[in-house]
mmCIF file of C-alpha atoms in Angstrom:
data_model
loop_
_atom_site.group_PDB
_atom_site.id
_atom_site.type_symbol
_atom_site.label_atom_id
_atom_site.label_comp_id
_atom_site.label_asym_id
_atom_site.label_seq_id
_atom_site.Cartn_x
_atom_site.Cartn_y
_atom_site.Cartn_z
ATOM 1 C CA MET H 967 24.449 -18.250 5.839
ATOM 2 C CA LYS H 968 21.587 -17.395 3.330
ATOM 3 C CA PHE H 969 19.908 -19.504 4.633
ATOM 4 C CA ILE H 970 19.887 -17.827 7.696
ATOM 5 C CA ASN H 971 19.065 -14.697 6.796
ATOM 6 C CA ASN H 972 16.146 -15.627 4.707
ATOM 7 C CA LEU H 973 14.666 -16.786 7.809
ATOM 8 C CA LEU H 974 14.550 -14.065 9.886
ATOM 9 C CA SER H 975 13.183 -11.392 7.500
ATOM 10 C CA LEU H 976 10.333 -14.185 7.608
ATOM 11 C CA ALA H 977 10.659 -13.579 11.508
ATOM 12 C CA PHE H 978 10.770 -10.058 11.259
ATOM 13 C CA LEU H 979 7.801 -9.297 8.698
ATOM 14 C CA LEU H 980 5.447 -12.214 11.150
ATOM 15 C CA PHE H 981 6.910 -10.363 14.334
ATOM 16 C CA SER H 982 6.036 -7.147 12.171
ATOM 17 C CA THR H 983 2.636 -9.049 11.324
ATOM 18 C CA ILE H 984 1.709 -9.100 15.013
ATOM 19 C CA ASN H 985 2.041 -6.683 15.768
ATOM 20 C CA LEU H 986 0.265 -5.182 13.397
ATOM 21 C CA TYR H 987 -3.196 -7.091 14.103
ATOM 22 C CA SER H 988 -2.712 -6.800 17.172
ATOM 23 C CA GLN H 989 -3.989 -3.822 17.650
ATOM 24 C CA ILE H 990 -6.958 -4.466 16.110
ATOM 25 C CA SER H 991 -8.897 -5.973 19.534
ATOM 26 C CA ASP H 992 -12.425 -6.487 20.259
ATOM 27 C CA ASN H 993 -13.402 -3.384 21.601
ATOM 28 C CA THR H 994 -11.162 -1.736 17.950
ATOM 29 C CA ILE H 995 -15.368 -0.298 17.411
ATOM 30 C CA ASP H 996 -15.668 0.909 20.610
ATOM 31 C CA ASN H 997 -13.121 3.125 20.509
ATOM 32 C CA ALA H 998 -13.324 4.341 17.150
ATOM 33 C CA ILE H 999 -16.967 5.484 18.005
ATOM 34 C CA LEU H 1000 -16.302 7.220 21.366
ATOM 35 C CA ILE H 1001 -13.637 8.992 19.731
ATOM 36 C CA ALA H 1002 -15.418 9.835 17.653
ATOM 37 C CA GLU H 1003 -17.881 11.102 20.210
ATOM 38 C CA LYS H 1004 -15.327 12.587 22.809
ATOM 39 C CA ASN H 1005 -15.380 14.856 19.891
ATOM 40 C CA LYS H 1006 -18.801 15.827 18.867
ATOM 41 C CA SER H 1007 -18.723 19.321 19.102
ATOM 42 C CA LYS H 1008 -16.175 19.571 16.132
ATOM 43 C CA LEU H 1009 -17.632 16.970 14.367
ATOM 44 C CA GLU H 1010 -20.900 17.878 14.313
ATOM 45 C CA ASN H 1011 -21.337 18.538 10.710
ATOM 46 C CA THR H 1012 -19.389 15.863 9.774
ATOM 47 C CA ASN H 1013 -21.440 12.247 8.102
ATOM 48 C CA GLN H 1014 -18.285 10.415 7.650
ATOM 49 C CA LEU H 1015 -15.478 9.704 9.442
ATOM 50 C CA LEU H 1016 -12.375 8.033 9.109
ATOM 51 C CA VAL H 1017 -10.750 7.461 12.421
ATOM 52 C CA VAL H 1018 -6.825 6.559 13.116
ATOM 53 C CA TYR H 1019 -5.219 5.935 16.028
ATOM 54 C CA ASN H 1020 -2.697 4.134 18.129
ATOM 55 C CA ASN H 1021 -2.030 2.351 21.241
ATOM 56 C CA LYS H 1022 1.498 3.788 22.300
ATOM 57 C CA PRO H 1023 1.964 7.309 21.134
ATOM 58 C CA GLU H 1024 5.453 6.568 19.280
ATOM 59 C CA SER H 1025 4.399 3.207 17.528
ATOM 60 C CA TYR H 1026 4.127 2.961 13.681
ATOM 61 C CA ASN H 1027 1.398 0.606 13.791
ATOM 62 C CA ALA H 1028 -1.723 1.657 14.159
ATOM 63 C CA VAL H 1029 -6.196 0.665 13.011
ATOM 64 C CA PHE H 1030 -7.667 2.763 10.679
ATOM 65 C CA VAL H 1031 -12.403 2.519 10.704
ATOM 66 C CA ALA H 1032 -14.301 4.058 8.729
ATOM 67 C CA LEU H 1033 -17.648 5.426 10.739
ATOM 68 C CA GLU H 1034 -20.906 7.263 9.320
ATOM 69 C CA LYS H 1035 -23.152 9.442 10.733
ATOM 70 C CA ILE H 1036 -26.924 7.671 10.462
ATOM 71 C CA GLU H 1037 -30.356 9.186 12.702
ATOM 72 C CA ASP H 1038 -27.122 10.673 14.518
ATOM 73 C CA HIS H 1039 -25.679 7.938 16.041
ATOM 74 C CA TRP H 1040 -21.890 6.828 14.423
ATOM 75 C CA VAL H 1041 -22.259 3.058 12.835
ATOM 76 C CA VAL H 1042 -19.321 1.760 11.450
ATOM 77 C CA LYS H 1043 -19.118 1.593 7.256
ATOM 78 C CA GLN H 1044 -15.875 -0.800 6.931
ATOM 79 C CA ASN H 1045 -14.051 -2.646 9.758
ATOM 80 C CA PRO H 1046 -10.740 -2.429 11.569
ATOM 81 C CA ILE H 1047 -7.861 -2.819 9.811
ATOM 82 C CA GLU H 1048 -3.907 -1.949 9.996
ATOM 83 C CA ALA H 1049 -2.673 1.169 8.480
ATOM 84 C CA GLY H 1050 1.097 2.567 8.674
ATOM 85 C CA ILE H 1051 1.824 5.695 10.087
ATOM 86 C CA GLY H 1052 4.656 7.913 10.974
ATOM 87 C CA LYS H 1053 7.779 6.277 11.855
ATOM 88 C CA ASN H 1054 8.214 7.305 14.685
ATOM 89 C CA GLY H 1055 4.458 7.617 15.173
ATOM 90 C CA PHE H 1056 2.206 10.517 16.205
ATOM 91 C CA ALA H 1057 3.382 13.752 16.968
ATOM 92 C CA PHE H 1058 1.150 15.032 20.445
ATOM 93 C CA PRO H 1059 -0.797 17.927 19.641
ATOM 94 C CA GLN H 1060 -0.003 21.013 17.543
ATOM 95 C CA ASN H 1061 3.857 19.641 18.190
ATOM 96 C CA LYS H 1062 4.106 18.006 14.680
ATOM 97 C CA ILE H 1063 7.346 19.521 13.191
ATOM 98 C CA GLU H 1064 9.034 19.090 9.365
ATOM 99 C CA GLY H 1065 11.483 16.198 9.138
ATOM 100 C CA ASP H 1066 10.491 14.218 12.443
ATOM 101 C CA GLY H 1067 8.389 11.293 10.653
ATOM 102 C CA LYS H 1068 5.271 11.795 13.513
ATOM 103 C CA SER H 1069 1.593 11.830 11.471
ATOM 104 C CA PRO H 1070 0.328 15.030 12.812
ATOM 105 C CA THR H 1071 -2.670 14.248 15.850
ATOM 106 C CA GLY H 1072 -6.442 16.071 15.389
ATOM 107 C CA ILE H 1073 -8.830 16.194 13.205
ATOM 108 C CA PHE H 1074 -8.461 17.564 9.701
ATOM 109 C CA LYS H 1075 -10.509 17.891 6.546
ATOM 110 C CA LEU H 1076 -10.224 15.372 3.288
ATOM 111 C CA GLY H 1077 -9.435 17.280 0.381
ATOM 112 C CA LYS H 1078 -8.054 16.508 -3.358
ATOM 113 C CA LEU H 1079 -7.826 12.803 -4.524
ATOM 114 C CA PHE H 1080 -4.473 12.228 -6.781
ATOM 115 C CA SER H 1081 -4.928 9.227 -8.686
ATOM 116 C CA TYR H 1082 -2.312 7.555 -11.587
ATOM 117 C CA GLU H 1083 -5.720 6.689 -13.518
ATOM 118 C CA LYS H 1084 -9.495 8.168 -13.196
ATOM 119 C CA GLN H 1085 -11.416 6.827 -11.464
ATOM 120 C CA ASN H 1086 -15.201 6.513 -12.546
ATOM 121 C CA ASN H 1087 -16.690 5.990 -9.154
ATOM 122 C CA THR H 1088 -15.347 8.951 -7.222
ATOM 123 C CA LEU H 1089 -17.582 11.734 -5.624
ATOM 124 C CA LEU H 1090 -13.726 13.466 -4.600
ATOM 125 C CA GLU H 1091 -12.562 15.980 -6.750
ATOM 126 C CA ASN H 1092 -9.574 13.806 -8.504
ATOM 127 C CA TYR H 1093 -7.274 14.773 -10.757
ATOM 128 C CA ILE H 1094 -4.879 12.433 -13.135
ATOM 129 C CA THR H 1095 -1.591 12.751 -11.582
ATOM 130 C CA THR H 1096 1.567 13.567 -14.480
ATOM 131 C CA LYS H 1097 4.860 13.822 -13.765
ATOM 132 C CA TYR H 1098 4.897 17.546 -13.411
ATOM 133 C CA ASP H 1099 2.344 17.622 -9.805
ATOM 134 C CA LYS H 1100 4.385 18.356 -6.541
ATOM 135 C CA TRP H 1101 3.658 19.138 -3.196
ATOM 136 C CA ILE H 1102 6.278 21.074 -1.623
ATOM 137 C CA ASP H 1103 7.675 20.371 1.523
ATOM 138 C CA ASP H 1104 10.812 23.242 1.238
ATOM 139 C CA ILE H 1105 9.795 25.511 4.392
ATOM 140 C CA ASN H 1106 12.001 27.977 3.231
ATOM 141 C CA SER H 1107 9.336 28.427 -0.052
ATOM 142 C CA ALA H 1108 6.511 30.407 -0.675
ATOM 143 C CA ASP H 1109 4.467 27.670 -1.450
ATOM 144 C CA TYR H 1110 5.277 25.218 1.027
ATOM 145 C CA ASN H 1111 2.680 22.793 2.079
ATOM 146 C CA LYS H 1112 0.788 23.542 -1.366
ATOM 147 C CA TYR H 1113 0.357 21.643 -4.493
ATOM 148 C CA VAL H 1114 1.763 22.892 -8.057
ATOM 149 C CA LYS H 1115 1.548 21.887 -10.960
ATOM 150 C CA GLY H 1116 5.067 22.928 -13.782
ATOM 151 C CA ALA H 1117 7.999 24.997 -12.961
ATOM 152 C CA THR H 1118 9.060 25.300 -9.397
ATOM 153 C CA THR H 1119 12.203 27.670 -7.057
ATOM 154 C CA ALA H 1120 11.431 25.419 -4.615
ATOM 155 C CA LYS H 1121 14.515 23.158 -3.151
ATOM 156 C CA THR H 1122 12.385 20.398 -2.101
ATOM 157 C CA PHE H 1123 9.029 19.080 -2.935
ATOM 158 C CA GLU H 1124 6.923 15.617 -3.081
ATOM 159 C CA ASN H 1125 6.625 14.038 -6.231
ATOM 160 C CA LEU H 1126 2.899 12.993 -6.402
ATOM 161 C CA LEU H 1127 3.970 11.078 -9.517
ATOM 162 C CA LEU H 1128 6.255 8.043 -8.379
ATOM 163 C CA SER H 1129 8.011 5.127 -9.735
ATOM 164 C CA ASN H 1130 6.452 2.542 -7.413
ATOM 165 C CA ASP H 1131 2.253 2.429 -6.537
ATOM 166 C CA SER H 1132 2.437 3.987 -3.160
ATOM 167 C CA TYR H 1133 0.623 7.354 -4.587
ATOM 168 C CA LYS H 1134 -1.230 5.539 -6.312
ATOM 169 C CA PHE H 1135 -4.662 6.407 -4.690
ATOM 170 C CA CYS H 1136 -3.439 9.727 -2.492
ATOM 171 C CA LEU H 1137 -5.841 11.664 -0.633
ATOM 172 C CA VAL H 1138 -4.859 14.694 0.488
ATOM 173 C CA ILE H 1139 -5.348 15.036 4.526
ATOM 174 C CA GLU H 1140 -5.976 19.070 4.528
ATOM 175 C CA PHE H 1141 -3.341 19.575 7.709
ATOM 176 C CA ASN H 1142 -1.653 23.357 8.313
ATOM 177 C CA THR H 1143 -3.469 24.327 5.582
ATOM 178 C CA ASN H 1144 -4.947 26.686 6.292
ATOM 179 C CA PRO H 1145 -3.571 28.743 7.307
ATOM 180 C CA VAL H 1146 -0.124 27.582 6.103
ATOM 181 C CA ILE H 1147 2.543 27.747 9.293
ATOM 182 C CA LYS H 1148 6.046 27.055 7.747
ATOM 183 C CA GLY H 1149 7.600 24.127 9.245
ATOM 184 C CA LYS H 1150 4.662 23.316 10.857
ATOM 185 C CA GLY H 1151 4.968 20.021 8.138
ATOM 186 C CA SER H 1152 4.064 19.129 5.150
ATOM 187 C CA ALA H 1153 2.579 16.221 2.421
ATOM 188 C CA ILE H 1154 0.153 15.239 4.717
ATOM 189 C CA PHE H 1155 -1.168 12.003 2.671
ATOM 190 C CA LEU H 1156 -3.766 9.423 2.978
ATOM 191 C CA HIS H 1157 -1.547 6.576 1.003
ATOM 192 C CA LEU H 1158 -1.001 3.486 -0.318
ATOM 193 C CA VAL H 1159 1.242 1.158 1.852
ATOM 194 C CA THR H 1160 3.595 -0.413 -0.701
ATOM 195 C CA LYS H 1161 6.071 -2.185 1.529
ATOM 196 C CA VAL H 1162 6.319 -4.468 5.325
ATOM 197 C CA PRO H 1163 6.526 -2.878 8.056
ATOM 198 C CA TYR H 1164 4.294 0.344 7.610
ATOM 199 C CA PHE H 1165 5.133 3.122 8.186
ATOM 200 C CA THR H 1166 5.799 6.625 6.190
ATOM 201 C CA ALA H 1167 7.441 10.291 7.149
ATOM 202 C CA GLY H 1168 4.419 11.224 8.149
ATOM 203 C CA CYS H 1169 1.337 9.994 6.653
ATOM 204 C CA VAL H 1170 -1.352 7.333 7.068
ATOM 205 C CA ALA H 1171 -0.814 4.579 4.642
ATOM 206 C CA ILE H 1172 -3.667 1.450 4.008
ATOM 207 C CA LYS H 1173 -3.747 -1.268 1.138
ATOM 208 C CA GLU H 1174 -5.332 -0.205 -1.865
ATOM 209 C CA GLU H 1175 -8.059 -2.731 -2.130
ATOM 210 C CA TYR H 1176 -9.485 -0.355 1.822
ATOM 211 C CA MET H 1177 -8.468 2.619 -0.708
ATOM 212 C CA ARG H 1178 -11.031 1.501 -3.736
ATOM 213 C CA SER H 1179 -14.030 1.409 -1.319
ATOM 214 C CA LEU H 1180 -13.409 4.192 0.875
ATOM 215 C CA ILE H 1181 -13.208 6.303 -2.434
ATOM 216 C CA ASP H 1182 -15.879 5.504 -4.292
ATOM 217 C CA TRP H 1183 -18.105 6.041 -0.699
ATOM 218 C CA LEU H 1184 -16.907 9.123 0.241
ATOM 219 C CA ASP H 1185 -18.774 12.422 -0.148
ATOM 220 C CA PRO H 1186 -18.554 15.776 -0.093
ATOM 221 C CA LYS H 1187 -21.390 16.783 0.737
ATOM 222 C CA GLN H 1188 -21.301 14.924 3.516
ATOM 223 C CA ASN H 1189 -17.784 16.586 4.720
ATOM 224 C CA PRO H 1190 -15.255 14.171 5.612
ATOM 225 C CA LYS H 1191 -12.609 13.797 8.340
ATOM 226 C CA ILE H 1192 -10.442 11.995 9.213
ATOM 227 C CA VAL H 1193 -9.050 12.453 13.016
ATOM 228 C CA MET H 1194 -6.032 10.884 14.246
ATOM 229 C CA GLY H 1195 -3.694 10.497 16.787
ATOM 230 C CA ASN H 1196 -3.047 7.843 19.874
ATOM 231 C CA LEU H 1197 -5.833 6.767 21.648
ATOM 232 C CA ASP H 1198 -5.585 7.982 25.194
ATOM 233 C CA VAL H 1199 -5.114 12.064 23.623
ATOM 234 C CA LEU H 1200 -7.874 11.515 21.408
ATOM 235 C CA LYS H 1201 -10.069 9.995 23.893
ATOM 236 C CA SER H 1202 -9.125 13.033 26.303
ATOM 237 C CA GLY H 1203 -10.946 15.138 23.082
ATOM 238 C CA LEU H 1204 -9.201 17.303 20.915
#
């Protein structure tokens, strides 16, 4: 029986891996560049862009492409990789709500980087994470969707220092931050994959090797952003 269970587990992992890689097709880069071009008006001052999309809105399997602008043309900085998003896929534009298990759709700035150790090669604003660091997800708190260090009256929050490596590198995606709208979603990060299958509560997750190269490349002076959502939605323009 144990042998059969192990075989079933292995089959599930294999299916998940195949499902992830099936999205990374020959036209993945073309799709990423098309998404950037279709949203050109909102990316005029952006020279570094992370493109994250899935093929089916409800799927947590996504692809991740890093682009940079050279002489007004988008080129690939990092080859496409697999990424995990919310377990229920992407919310449609403006439809994200707290606790729906979906990642938001849109174009967002990239904010602070929290990491378990100081990153000497990054140009990002970098905080060494401590046990006092929190991100508030209590919709009734005055600090909803905000970073808090130390004590809080919020009833629920995300600890940014975990017992696993999910937040070893935790880059803030500036969703629902300016202004903050109660109940529209909180604590959306780019962080590490630590499990299979790849899915999150609403964040974007990638492997550590790619994250390391990414944070060494991102430069706040280049106004880096992330565009994320279902392929058909993003290709239509946001």
